Amino acid sequence: MTVNTRTVITECKPVERDPAEIRQRNRHILKRLLLICLTIDAVLGALILYVVFLHTAYFNLHHVEVTGNRRLSRAEIIEAAEVHSGVNLLTVDLNAVTDKLRRHPWVRAAVVYRRLPGQMIIEVDERTPRAILAAGKLYYLDEQGEVFTRLFPGDGVDYTVFTGIYPEDLKQNGAEVQELVRMGFTLLDLLERTDTELDPSGIAEVRLNMDEGLAVQTRFGRVVVFGKDQFDLKLHRYGRLKRFLTQRGEWNNARIINLDFEDRALVRSGKTRLQG
């Protein structure tokens, strides 16, 4: 039995592409190449301009304007900023300059910006001393009750003095000390609105105690204990107590008045101990 095998070979002709499609594809390729070339040219041009600007004296710093300073001089602020005349402003890191200024104890906040071609503007917000803290050394306290710098010879001392805090308290319990100081500011603000010898101008010091709170000592030597709360109520009690002791002729003998009780006051005089 004979089997004939016929092999059929089919010739594959190449598919002819549309000339219009080929032209469209070529246009897209050329556009991409042109865009890449233009981008490279723009980047190179910008780099060349940047290098030129870095080496031209046109952008060199020739003036620093300082605003917002009261205690610090312009020279002190420029020194703290560590900026130098003649430096190219385009090379100055403004954030780094701002951080340097904020590290100065008298600067609460700062803003720095350029005014091209050759000027730098520094705006500072200085801290304002509200009181003095005696804790081994003397420190200024700002409006937030934060210790921000030591006192040095020649510094002003015409502020209310807070005492009773030790150096280790500042290191170990800084937040608690600051909270006590803020309480003291609240009490001083309240006393400022009263018409007694407890007006802040008549207070020699405010004593801070981590456990017991606040006490004030007047310039006449009288100590009044307020504790940590209800200052307005205790001050009202102080007024009634003063009237009561004055009528009895014993007010001038009252040396220590403890108002840190719920419904009474404890008075210690040079002679006897009175309770009212």
mmCIF file of C-alpha atoms in Angstrom:
data_model
loop_
_atom_site.group_PDB
_atom_site.id
_atom_site.type_symbol
_atom_site.label_atom_id
_atom_site.label_comp_id
_atom_site.label_asym_id
_atom_site.label_seq_id
_atom_site.Cartn_x
_atom_site.Cartn_y
_atom_site.Cartn_z
ATOM 1 C CA MET A 1 0.000 0.000 0.000
ATOM 2 C CA THR A 2 1.522 3.273 -1.152
ATOM 3 C CA VAL A 3 0.705 6.593 0.591
ATOM 4 C CA ASN A 4 1.417 9.825 -1.308
ATOM 5 C CA THR A 5 2.133 12.792 0.896
ATOM 6 C CA ARG A 6 1.730 16.218 -0.653
ATOM 7 C CA THR A 7 3.259 19.138 1.056
ATOM 8 C CA VAL A 8 1.516 22.433 0.395
ATOM 9 C CA ILE A 9 3.721 25.445 0.756
ATOM 10 C CA THR A 10 1.933 28.754 1.040
ATOM 11 C CA GLU A 11 4.000 31.824 0.336
ATOM 12 C CA CYS A 12 3.461 34.633 2.977
ATOM 13 C CA LYS A 13 3.495 38.028 1.456
ATOM 14 C CA PRO A 14 4.568 40.997 3.664
ATOM 15 C CA VAL A 15 1.732 43.184 4.930
ATOM 16 C CA GLU A 16 1.914 46.554 3.310
ATOM 17 C CA ARG A 17 1.577 49.442 5.843
ATOM 18 C CA ASP A 18 -0.312 52.616 5.134
ATOM 19 C CA PRO A 19 2.151 55.392 4.157
ATOM 20 C CA ALA A 20 0.023 57.952 6.007
ATOM 21 C CA GLU A 21 0.344 55.929 9.221
ATOM 22 C CA ILE A 22 4.111 55.767 8.814
ATOM 23 C CA ARG A 23 4.341 59.508 8.311
ATOM 24 C CA GLN A 24 2.205 60.117 11.424
ATOM 25 C CA ARG A 25 4.442 57.881 13.536
ATOM 26 C CA ASN A 26 7.561 59.624 12.287
ATOM 27 C CA ARG A 27 6.082 63.000 13.196
ATOM 28 C CA HIS A 28 5.468 61.814 16.795
ATOM 29 C CA ILE A 29 9.039 60.581 17.076
ATOM 30 C CA LEU A 30 10.430 63.858 15.776
ATOM 31 C CA LYS A 31 8.253 65.834 18.207
ATOM 32 C CA ARG A 32 9.527 63.793 21.138
ATOM 33 C CA LEU A 33 13.117 64.241 20.059
ATOM 34 C CA LEU A 34 12.588 67.968 19.633
ATOM 35 C CA LEU A 35 10.963 68.249 23.081
ATOM 36 C CA ILE A 36 13.865 66.356 24.664
ATOM 37 C CA CYS A 37 16.377 68.625 22.945
ATOM 38 C CA LEU A 38 14.514 71.762 24.056
ATOM 39 C CA THR A 39 14.332 70.474 27.645
ATOM 40 C CA ILE A 40 18.031 69.744 27.711
ATOM 41 C CA ASP A 41 18.771 73.186 26.292
ATOM 42 C CA ALA A 42 16.547 74.850 28.904
ATOM 43 C CA VAL A 43 18.197 72.965 31.783
ATOM 44 C CA LEU A 44 21.673 73.735 30.491
ATOM 45 C CA GLY A 45 20.700 77.377 30.009
ATOM 46 C CA ALA A 46 19.333 77.590 33.555
ATOM 47 C CA LEU A 47 22.495 76.012 34.950
ATOM 48 C CA ILE A 48 24.653 78.419 33.013
ATOM 49 C CA LEU A 49 22.611 81.389 34.269
ATOM 50 C CA TYR A 50 22.767 80.081 37.852
ATOM 51 C CA VAL A 51 26.534 79.723 37.679
ATOM 52 C CA VAL A 52 26.795 83.231 36.242
ATOM 53 C CA PHE A 53 24.558 84.629 39.010
ATOM 54 C CA LEU A 54 26.682 82.904 41.656
ATOM 55 C CA HIS A 55 29.782 84.661 40.435
ATOM 56 C CA THR A 56 28.390 88.101 39.774
ATOM 57 C CA ALA A 57 28.616 90.886 42.341
ATOM 58 C CA TYR A 58 25.116 92.046 41.421
ATOM 59 C CA PHE A 59 23.546 89.645 43.966
ATOM 60 C CA ASN A 60 26.105 90.180 46.725
ATOM 61 C CA LEU A 61 24.693 91.205 50.116
ATOM 62 C CA HIS A 62 25.274 94.888 50.741
ATOM 63 C CA HIS A 63 22.598 95.760 53.341
ATOM 64 C CA VAL A 64 20.734 93.976 56.156
ATOM 65 C CA GLU A 65 17.526 95.559 57.431
ATOM 66 C CA VAL A 66 16.468 94.571 60.964
ATOM 67 C CA THR A 67 13.000 95.227 62.385
ATOM 68 C CA GLY A 68 11.206 94.331 65.619
ATOM 69 C CA ASN A 69 14.258 94.591 67.857
ATOM 70 C CA ARG A 70 14.047 96.587 71.083
ATOM 71 C CA ARG A 71 16.677 95.281 73.475
ATOM 72 C CA LEU A 72 19.059 93.765 70.938
ATOM 73 C CA SER A 73 20.993 96.048 68.634
ATOM 74 C CA ARG A 74 21.101 95.603 64.880
ATOM 75 C CA ALA A 75 24.735 94.506 65.157
ATOM 76 C CA GLU A 76 23.886 91.843 67.762
ATOM 77 C CA ILE A 77 21.152 90.393 65.572
ATOM 78 C CA ILE A 78 23.378 90.305 62.490
ATOM 79 C CA GLU A 79 26.072 88.624 64.554
ATOM 80 C CA ALA A 80 23.582 86.012 65.786
ATOM 81 C CA ALA A 81 22.409 85.413 62.193
ATOM 82 C CA GLU A 82 26.025 84.866 61.088
ATOM 83 C CA VAL A 83 25.568 86.658 57.764
ATOM 84 C CA HIS A 84 28.433 88.580 56.224
ATOM 85 C CA SER A 85 28.530 91.484 53.836
ATOM 86 C CA GLY A 86 29.489 90.493 50.300
ATOM 87 C CA VAL A 87 28.098 86.966 50.398
ATOM 88 C CA ASN A 88 26.025 86.008 47.359
ATOM 89 C CA LEU A 89 22.394 86.078 48.483
ATOM 90 C CA LEU A 90 21.493 83.176 46.207
ATOM 91 C CA THR A 91 23.772 80.912 48.242
ATOM 92 C CA VAL A 92 22.333 81.858 51.639
ATOM 93 C CA ASP A 93 20.177 79.219 53.352
ATOM 94 C CA LEU A 94 17.421 81.350 54.869
ATOM 95 C CA ASN A 95 16.102 78.503 57.033
ATOM 96 C CA ALA A 96 19.550 78.024 58.565
ATOM 97 C CA VAL A 97 19.780 81.763 59.293
ATOM 98 C CA THR A 98 16.348 81.668 60.950
ATOM 99 C CA ASP A 99 17.355 78.709 63.127
ATOM 100 C CA LYS A 100 20.493 80.532 64.283
ATOM 101 C CA LEU A 101 18.444 83.567 65.281
ATOM 102 C CA ARG A 102 15.953 81.460 67.228
ATOM 103 C CA ARG A 103 18.783 79.999 69.272
ATOM 104 C CA HIS A 104 19.486 83.452 70.690
ATOM 105 C CA PRO A 105 17.886 83.597 74.174
ATOM 106 C CA TRP A 106 16.243 86.977 73.551
ATOM 107 C CA VAL A 107 14.663 86.000 70.215
ATOM 108 C CA ARG A 108 11.279 84.254 70.420
ATOM 109 C CA ALA A 109 10.733 84.067 66.650
ATOM 110 C CA ALA A 110 12.339 85.336 63.461
ATOM 111 C CA VAL A 111 11.535 85.667 59.771
ATOM 112 C CA VAL A 112 14.262 86.119 57.162
ATOM 113 C CA TYR A 113 13.850 86.817 53.452
ATOM 114 C CA ARG A 114 15.706 88.286 50.502
ATOM 115 C CA ARG A 115 15.031 91.504 48.678
ATOM 116 C CA LEU A 116 17.042 91.173 45.498
ATOM 117 C CA PRO A 117 19.429 92.173 44.246
ATOM 118 C CA GLY A 118 21.455 92.733 47.435
ATOM 119 C CA GLN A 119 19.305 93.159 50.558
ATOM 120 C CA MET A 120 18.291 90.818 53.400
ATOM 121 C CA ILE A 121 15.352 91.531 55.708
ATOM 122 C CA ILE A 122 15.351 90.154 59.274
ATOM 123 C CA GLU A 123 12.175 90.480 61.349
ATOM 124 C CA VAL A 124 12.499 89.431 64.996
ATOM 125 C CA ASP A 125 10.054 88.998 67.852
ATOM 126 C CA GLU A 126 11.967 89.541 71.086
ATOM 127 C CA ARG A 127 11.096 88.094 74.446
ATOM 128 C CA THR A 128 9.919 90.556 77.093
ATOM 129 C CA PRO A 129 10.950 89.937 80.721
ATOM 130 C CA ARG A 130 7.946 89.636 83.017
ATOM 131 C CA ALA A 131 9.715 88.648 86.233
ATOM 132 C CA ILE A 132 12.951 87.331 87.710
ATOM 133 C CA LEU A 133 13.436 83.815 89.070
ATOM 134 C CA ALA A 134 15.959 83.309 91.865
ATOM 135 C CA ALA A 135 17.122 79.685 91.623
ATOM 136 C CA GLY A 136 20.776 79.613 92.579
ATOM 137 C CA LYS A 137 21.308 82.313 89.957
ATOM 138 C CA LEU A 138 18.978 85.034 88.691
ATOM 139 C CA TYR A 139 17.033 84.345 85.498
ATOM 140 C CA TYR A 140 14.584 86.328 83.423
ATOM 141 C CA LEU A 141 11.094 84.879 82.970
ATOM 142 C CA ASP A 142 9.115 85.761 79.851
ATOM 143 C CA GLU A 143 5.347 86.254 79.541
ATOM 144 C CA GLN A 144 4.846 82.478 79.246
ATOM 145 C CA GLY A 145 6.678 81.801 82.495
ATOM 146 C CA GLU A 146 9.659 80.356 80.647
ATOM 147 C CA VAL A 147 13.212 80.840 81.850
ATOM 148 C CA PHE A 148 15.146 82.207 78.887
ATOM 149 C CA THR A 149 18.408 83.764 80.089
ATOM 150 C CA ARG A 150 20.523 84.617 83.104
ATOM 151 C CA LEU A 151 20.904 88.149 84.383
ATOM 152 C CA PHE A 152 24.287 89.748 83.886
ATOM 153 C CA PRO A 153 25.810 92.907 85.375
ATOM 154 C CA GLY A 154 23.919 95.938 84.123
ATOM 155 C CA ASP A 155 20.674 94.061 83.360
ATOM 156 C CA GLY A 156 17.462 95.574 84.697
ATOM 157 C CA VAL A 157 16.157 94.234 87.999
ATOM 158 C CA ASP A 158 12.944 96.238 88.360
ATOM 159 C CA TYR A 159 10.716 93.145 88.164
ATOM 160 C CA THR A 160 8.827 90.965 90.613
ATOM 161 C CA VAL A 161 11.123 88.288 92.017
ATOM 162 C CA PHE A 162 10.031 84.639 92.274
ATOM 163 C CA THR A 163 11.848 82.620 94.952
ATOM 164 C CA GLY A 164 11.676 79.172 96.553
ATOM 165 C CA ILE A 165 12.963 77.185 93.564
ATOM 166 C CA TYR A 166 16.274 75.317 93.596
ATOM 167 C CA PRO A 167 18.521 74.668 90.566
ATOM 168 C CA GLU A 168 17.651 70.945 90.631
ATOM 169 C CA ASP A 169 13.949 71.864 90.418
ATOM 170 C CA LEU A 170 14.599 73.604 87.110
ATOM 171 C CA LYS A 171 16.403 70.558 85.735
ATOM 172 C CA GLN A 172 14.048 67.866 86.986
ATOM 173 C CA ASN A 173 10.675 69.630 87.138
ATOM 174 C CA GLY A 174 10.913 72.444 84.617
ATOM 175 C CA ALA A 175 7.312 72.082 83.403
ATOM 176 C CA GLU A 176 5.925 72.151 86.959
ATOM 177 C CA VAL A 177 8.002 75.223 87.797
ATOM 178 C CA GLN A 178 6.727 76.987 84.685
ATOM 179 C CA GLU A 179 3.140 76.154 85.639
ATOM 180 C CA LEU A 180 3.700 77.600 89.133
ATOM 181 C CA VAL A 181 5.131 80.762 87.598
ATOM 182 C CA ARG A 182 2.069 81.093 85.380
ATOM 183 C CA MET A 183 -0.105 80.790 88.471
ATOM 184 C CA GLY A 184 1.976 83.560 89.963
ATOM 185 C CA PHE A 185 1.327 85.759 86.928
ATOM 186 C CA THR A 186 -2.404 85.092 87.257
ATOM 187 C CA LEU A 187 -2.257 86.115 90.914
ATOM 188 C CA LEU A 188 -0.233 89.251 90.121
ATOM 189 C CA ASP A 189 -2.738 90.271 87.447
ATOM 190 C CA LEU A 190 -5.535 89.866 89.984
ATOM 191 C CA LEU A 191 -3.657 91.827 92.651
ATOM 192 C CA GLU A 192 -2.987 94.618 90.182
ATOM 193 C CA ARG A 193 -6.735 95.208 89.965
ATOM 194 C CA THR A 194 -7.103 95.519 93.752
ATOM 195 C CA ASP A 195 -6.579 98.489 96.015
ATOM 196 C CA THR A 196 -4.464 96.969 98.787
ATOM 197 C CA GLU A 197 -0.834 96.811 99.804
ATOM 198 C CA LEU A 198 -0.793 93.545 97.850
ATOM 199 C CA ASP A 199 -0.554 95.533 94.647
ATOM 200 C CA PRO A 200 2.476 94.162 92.706
ATOM 201 C CA SER A 201 4.378 97.372 93.422
ATOM 202 C CA GLY A 202 4.124 96.537 97.140
ATOM 203 C CA ILE A 203 5.270 92.914 96.789
ATOM 204 C CA ALA A 204 8.870 92.091 97.566
ATOM 205 C CA GLU A 205 8.742 88.515 96.276
ATOM 206 C CA VAL A 206 6.480 85.662 95.250
ATOM 207 C CA ARG A 207 7.453 82.406 96.925
ATOM 208 C CA LEU A 208 6.939 79.192 94.980
ATOM 209 C CA ASN A 209 6.491 75.818 96.619
ATOM 210 C CA MET A 210 6.138 72.694 94.481
ATOM 211 C CA ASP A 211 3.635 71.167 96.919
ATOM 212 C CA GLU A 212 1.929 74.096 98.641
ATOM 213 C CA GLY A 213 1.734 76.634 95.817
ATOM 214 C CA LEU A 214 2.128 80.403 96.131
ATOM 215 C CA ALA A 215 2.810 82.887 98.885
ATOM 216 C CA VAL A 216 3.620 86.580 98.573
ATOM 217 C CA GLN A 217 5.755 88.691 100.849
ATOM 218 C CA THR A 218 5.048 92.408 100.983
ATOM 219 C CA ARG A 219 7.686 95.080 101.302
ATOM 220 C CA PHE A 220 6.486 95.497 104.904
ATOM 221 C CA GLY A 221 7.462 91.890 105.673
ATOM 222 C CA ARG A 222 3.956 90.387 105.791
ATOM 223 C CA VAL A 223 3.578 86.934 104.185
ATOM 224 C CA VAL A 224 0.249 85.922 102.631
ATOM 225 C CA VAL A 225 -0.228 82.278 101.577
ATOM 226 C CA PHE A 226 -2.565 81.725 98.596
ATOM 227 C CA GLY A 227 -1.961 78.098 97.632
ATOM 228 C CA LYS A 228 -2.755 77.043 94.063
ATOM 229 C CA ASP A 229 -6.326 78.057 93.272
ATOM 230 C CA GLN A 230 -9.378 80.252 93.983
ATOM 231 C CA PHE A 231 -7.248 83.371 94.222
ATOM 232 C CA ASP A 232 -10.176 85.762 93.805
ATOM 233 C CA LEU A 233 -12.102 84.102 96.650
ATOM 234 C CA LYS A 234 -9.057 84.124 98.918
ATOM 235 C CA LEU A 235 -8.332 87.749 98.119
ATOM 236 C CA HIS A 236 -11.909 88.628 99.099
ATOM 237 C CA ARG A 237 -11.356 86.729 102.364
ATOM 238 C CA TYR A 238 -8.146 88.700 102.871
ATOM 239 C CA GLY A 239 -10.097 91.973 102.638
ATOM 240 C CA ARG A 240 -12.642 90.841 105.233
ATOM 241 C CA LEU A 241 -9.869 89.620 107.529
ATOM 242 C CA LYS A 242 -8.046 92.934 107.250
ATOM 243 C CA ARG A 243 -11.181 94.855 108.256
ATOM 244 C CA PHE A 244 -11.793 92.483 111.182
ATOM 245 C CA LEU A 245 -8.241 92.737 112.540
ATOM 246 C CA THR A 246 -8.105 96.478 111.967
ATOM 247 C CA GLN A 247 -11.219 96.945 114.123
ATOM 248 C CA ARG A 248 -9.512 94.953 116.862
ATOM 249 C CA GLY A 249 -6.295 96.936 116.475
ATOM 250 C CA GLU A 250 -4.313 93.808 115.599
ATOM 251 C CA TRP A 251 -3.741 94.225 111.871
ATOM 252 C CA ASN A 252 -0.234 95.642 112.147
ATOM 253 C CA ASN A 253 0.802 92.617 114.209
ATOM 254 C CA ALA A 254 -0.286 90.085 111.550
ATOM 255 C CA ARG A 255 2.948 88.698 110.079
ATOM 256 C CA ILE A 256 1.784 85.516 108.320
ATOM 257 C CA ILE A 257 -1.707 85.106 106.857
ATOM 258 C CA ASN A 258 -2.575 81.699 105.471
ATOM 259 C CA LEU A 259 -5.611 81.891 103.192
ATOM 260 C CA ASP A 260 -5.223 78.365 101.811
ATOM 261 C CA PHE A 261 -8.210 76.963 103.656
ATOM 262 C CA GLU A 262 -11.716 76.245 102.491
ATOM 263 C CA ASP A 263 -13.603 78.554 104.853
ATOM 264 C CA ARG A 264 -11.142 80.303 107.144
ATOM 265 C CA ALA A 265 -7.796 82.029 107.448
ATOM 266 C CA LEU A 266 -4.956 81.373 109.833
ATOM 267 C CA VAL A 267 -3.086 84.409 111.156
ATOM 268 C CA ARG A 268 0.227 84.373 112.978
ATOM 269 C CA SER A 269 1.345 87.577 114.632
ATOM 270 C CA GLY A 270 4.368 88.616 116.609
ATOM 271 C CA LYS A 271 2.381 88.012 119.793
ATOM 272 C CA THR A 272 -0.284 85.358 119.370
ATOM 273 C CA ARG A 273 -1.798 83.053 116.832
ATOM 274 C CA LEU A 274 -5.184 84.232 115.619
ATOM 275 C CA GLN A 275 -7.811 82.403 113.608
ATOM 276 C CA GLY A 276 -10.587 84.210 111.747
#
